[in-house]
Amino acid sequence: MKGLAVIFTVAIDGPAAAGKGTIGRAVAARFGFAHLDTGLLYRAVGAKGGDPVAAAVGLVPADLERGDLRSLEAGQAASRVAVIPQVRAALVEFQRRFARSEGGAVLDGRDIGTVICPEAEVKLYVTASAEVRAHRRWLEVGGDAGRVLAEVKERDARDMGRSDAPLRAAEDAVVIDTSEMSVDEAVARAISLVAERMEGAR
Ligand code: CDP
């Protein structure tokens, strides 16, 4: 018997280095859903240089393969181009189609539950204190710990303060504060929430 087509979206939003990507990948693997790290789109636009709107309109999959997209500089460049409404608009359709494609999808970013897919079946807002997040990012990128903390705070302020699609938890999002949670605990909590909703949706 052919399986029923599943349209099921898990939206994961939250501030920099909160663990959205790790949780997103684990949830996608557990349920066989596709996963999109939407931050990578903004990082790729920022890294291309030149006119950000033209970069967003002309974005191609190969742009997401660059090796330098995870750096602190690329994160800053991403949050600078992410305040531009025409940049965001150019990326909306692709994200919406991905979110509602058959087979289930997990998207992580800043505005997935609020703007890209307000109809998502599960919305998670993953957060942690700035210090904990900066420490996690420092473990990944190294360098000066104070600079990493300053970078995280600066990016959060820009992402929360912009007028187009600011970072905030959707009213119906479940907040997961991972400040005092291990990766495994955070992943387990997200998986059990998704499993619960899938049962309810049946
Ligand atoms: O991995 P990390 O949480 O540090 O950042 P990211 O998810 O890769 O996002 C990089 C930047 O892209 C963010 O600081 C936002 O400014 C922007 N972004 C956005 O505006 N909307 C999204 N859906 C995803 C990222």
Tab-separated table of C-alpha atoms in Angstrom, residues 30-164:
chain	number	residue	atom	x	y	z
A	30	ARG	CA	14.197	10.681	13.503
A	31	PHE	CA	11.037	11.266	11.418
A	32	GLY	CA	12.557	11.064	7.928
A	33	PHE	CA	11.750	14.722	7.209
A	34	ALA	CA	13.761	17.062	4.994
A	35	HIS	CA	15.769	19.730	6.837
A	36	LEU	CA	16.559	23.304	5.809
A	37	ASP	CA	18.943	25.519	7.768
A	38	THR	CA	17.547	28.867	6.585
A	39	GLY	CA	20.422	30.777	8.219
A	40	LEU	CA	22.632	29.352	5.489
A	41	LEU	CA	20.607	31.255	2.859
A	42	TYR	CA	21.318	34.570	4.593
A	43	ARG	CA	24.934	33.614	5.236
A	44	ALA	CA	25.371	32.817	1.527
A	45	VAL	CA	23.815	36.145	0.487
A	46	GLY	CA	26.073	38.049	2.897
A	47	ALA	CA	29.179	36.152	1.769
A	48	LYS	CA	28.578	36.821	-1.930
A	49	GLY	CA	29.240	40.533	-1.481
A	50	GLY	CA	28.067	43.137	-3.956
A	51	ASP	CA	24.401	44.095	-4.060
A	52	PRO	CA	22.618	41.927	-1.455
A	53	VAL	CA	19.259	42.036	-3.238
A	54	ALA	CA	20.824	40.830	-6.505
A	55	ALA	CA	22.680	38.144	-4.526
A	56	ALA	CA	19.434	36.936	-2.929
A	57	VAL	CA	17.488	36.935	-6.206
A	58	GLY	CA	20.293	35.031	-7.955
A	59	LEU	CA	21.068	32.586	-5.145
A	60	VAL	CA	21.863	29.072	-6.442
A	61	PRO	CA	22.486	25.822	-4.519
A	62	ALA	CA	26.257	26.009	-5.147
A	63	ASP	CA	26.342	29.258	-3.114
A	64	LEU	CA	25.393	27.223	-0.037
A	65	GLU	CA	28.432	24.958	-0.441
A	66	ARG	CA	31.064	27.605	0.395
A	67	GLY	CA	33.365	26.501	3.199
A	68	ASP	CA	33.445	29.856	5.012
A	69	LEU	CA	29.721	30.274	5.778
A	70	ARG	CA	30.018	29.194	9.416
A	71	SER	CA	32.497	31.898	10.454
A	72	LEU	CA	31.672	34.765	12.842
A	73	GLU	CA	32.168	37.219	9.968
A	74	ALA	CA	29.673	35.359	7.794
A	75	GLY	CA	27.195	35.424	10.687
A	76	GLN	CA	27.539	39.183	11.013
A	77	ALA	CA	27.261	39.704	7.260
A	78	ALA	CA	24.136	37.504	7.262
A	79	SER	CA	22.399	39.499	9.965
A	80	ARG	CA	23.228	42.750	8.150
A	81	VAL	CA	21.680	41.652	4.850
A	82	ALA	CA	18.772	40.022	6.732
A	83	VAL	CA	17.361	43.430	7.728
A	84	ILE	CA	16.730	44.296	4.049
A	85	PRO	CA	13.065	43.564	3.188
A	86	GLN	CA	13.805	42.832	-0.507
A	87	VAL	CA	16.426	40.261	0.505
A	88	ARG	CA	13.932	38.495	2.778
A	89	ALA	CA	11.204	38.690	0.116
A	90	ALA	CA	13.463	37.027	-2.462
A	91	LEU	CA	13.947	34.029	-0.138
A	92	VAL	CA	10.347	33.558	1.035
A	93	GLU	CA	8.918	31.421	-1.798
A	94	PHE	CA	11.680	28.839	-1.709
A	95	GLN	CA	11.326	28.438	2.064
A	96	ARG	CA	7.510	28.195	1.914
A	97	ARG	CA	7.615	25.546	-0.786
A	98	PHE	CA	10.203	23.600	1.192
A	99	ALA	CA	8.078	23.847	4.367
A	100	ARG	CA	4.960	22.424	2.732
A	101	SER	CA	6.613	19.843	0.483
A	102	GLU	CA	5.407	16.256	0.800
A	103	GLY	CA	7.146	14.023	3.273
A	104	GLY	CA	7.514	16.499	6.143
A	105	ALA	CA	9.998	19.302	6.696
A	106	VAL	CA	12.002	20.870	9.488
A	107	LEU	CA	13.178	24.463	9.035
A	108	ASP	CA	15.285	26.377	11.494
A	109	GLY	CA	15.818	30.138	11.529
A	110	ARG	CA	14.384	33.315	13.027
A	111	ASP	CA	10.979	33.808	11.390
A	112	ILE	CA	9.796	30.334	10.424
A	113	GLY	CA	6.889	30.092	12.873
A	114	THR	CA	5.950	33.767	12.556
A	115	VAL	CA	6.342	34.596	8.837
A	116	ILE	CA	7.442	31.685	6.641
A	117	CYS	CA	5.084	29.020	7.939
A	118	PRO	CA	2.593	30.315	10.543
A	119	GLU	CA	0.554	27.144	9.869
A	120	ALA	CA	3.405	24.847	10.995
A	121	GLU	CA	2.147	21.839	12.939
A	122	VAL	CA	4.928	22.232	15.521
A	123	LYS	CA	6.659	25.476	16.507
A	124	LEU	CA	9.647	25.438	18.792
A	125	TYR	CA	11.500	28.446	20.160
A	126	VAL	CA	14.923	27.235	21.221
A	127	THR	CA	16.913	29.572	23.414
A	128	ALA	CA	19.579	29.764	26.151
A	129	SER	CA	21.392	32.530	28.007
A	130	ALA	CA	23.761	34.634	25.879
A	131	GLU	CA	26.721	33.338	27.918
A	132	VAL	CA	25.846	29.683	27.358
A	133	ARG	CA	25.266	30.268	23.649
A	134	ALA	CA	28.501	32.191	23.261
A	135	HIS	CA	30.398	29.384	24.995
A	136	ARG	CA	28.923	26.820	22.601
A	137	ARG	CA	29.818	28.958	19.583
A	138	TRP	CA	33.326	29.473	20.996
A	139	LEU	CA	33.776	25.686	21.209
A	140	GLU	CA	33.013	25.580	17.464
A	141	VAL	CA	34.990	28.562	16.210
A	142	GLY	CA	37.614	29.187	18.917
A	143	GLY	CA	39.396	32.547	19.101
A	144	ASP	CA	38.737	35.227	21.673
A	145	ALA	CA	35.831	34.265	23.978
A	146	GLY	CA	34.926	37.876	24.757
A	147	ARG	CA	34.677	38.684	21.088
A	148	VAL	CA	32.410	35.679	20.483
A	149	LEU	CA	30.067	36.821	23.288
A	150	ALA	CA	29.985	40.374	21.918
A	151	GLU	CA	29.254	39.034	18.435
A	152	VAL	CA	26.370	36.880	19.687
A	153	LYS	CA	24.843	39.810	21.585
A	154	GLU	CA	25.249	42.206	18.677
A	155	ARG	CA	23.605	39.802	16.251
A	156	ASP	CA	20.713	39.081	18.662
A	157	ALA	CA	20.040	42.798	19.087
A	158	ARG	CA	19.995	43.319	15.317
A	159	ASP	CA	17.794	40.242	14.691
A	160	MET	CA	15.287	41.192	17.421
A	161	GLY	CA	15.277	44.909	16.647
A	162	ARG	CA	14.727	44.899	12.883
A	163	SER	CA	11.303	45.942	11.629
A	164	ASP	CA	10.866	43.202	8.994
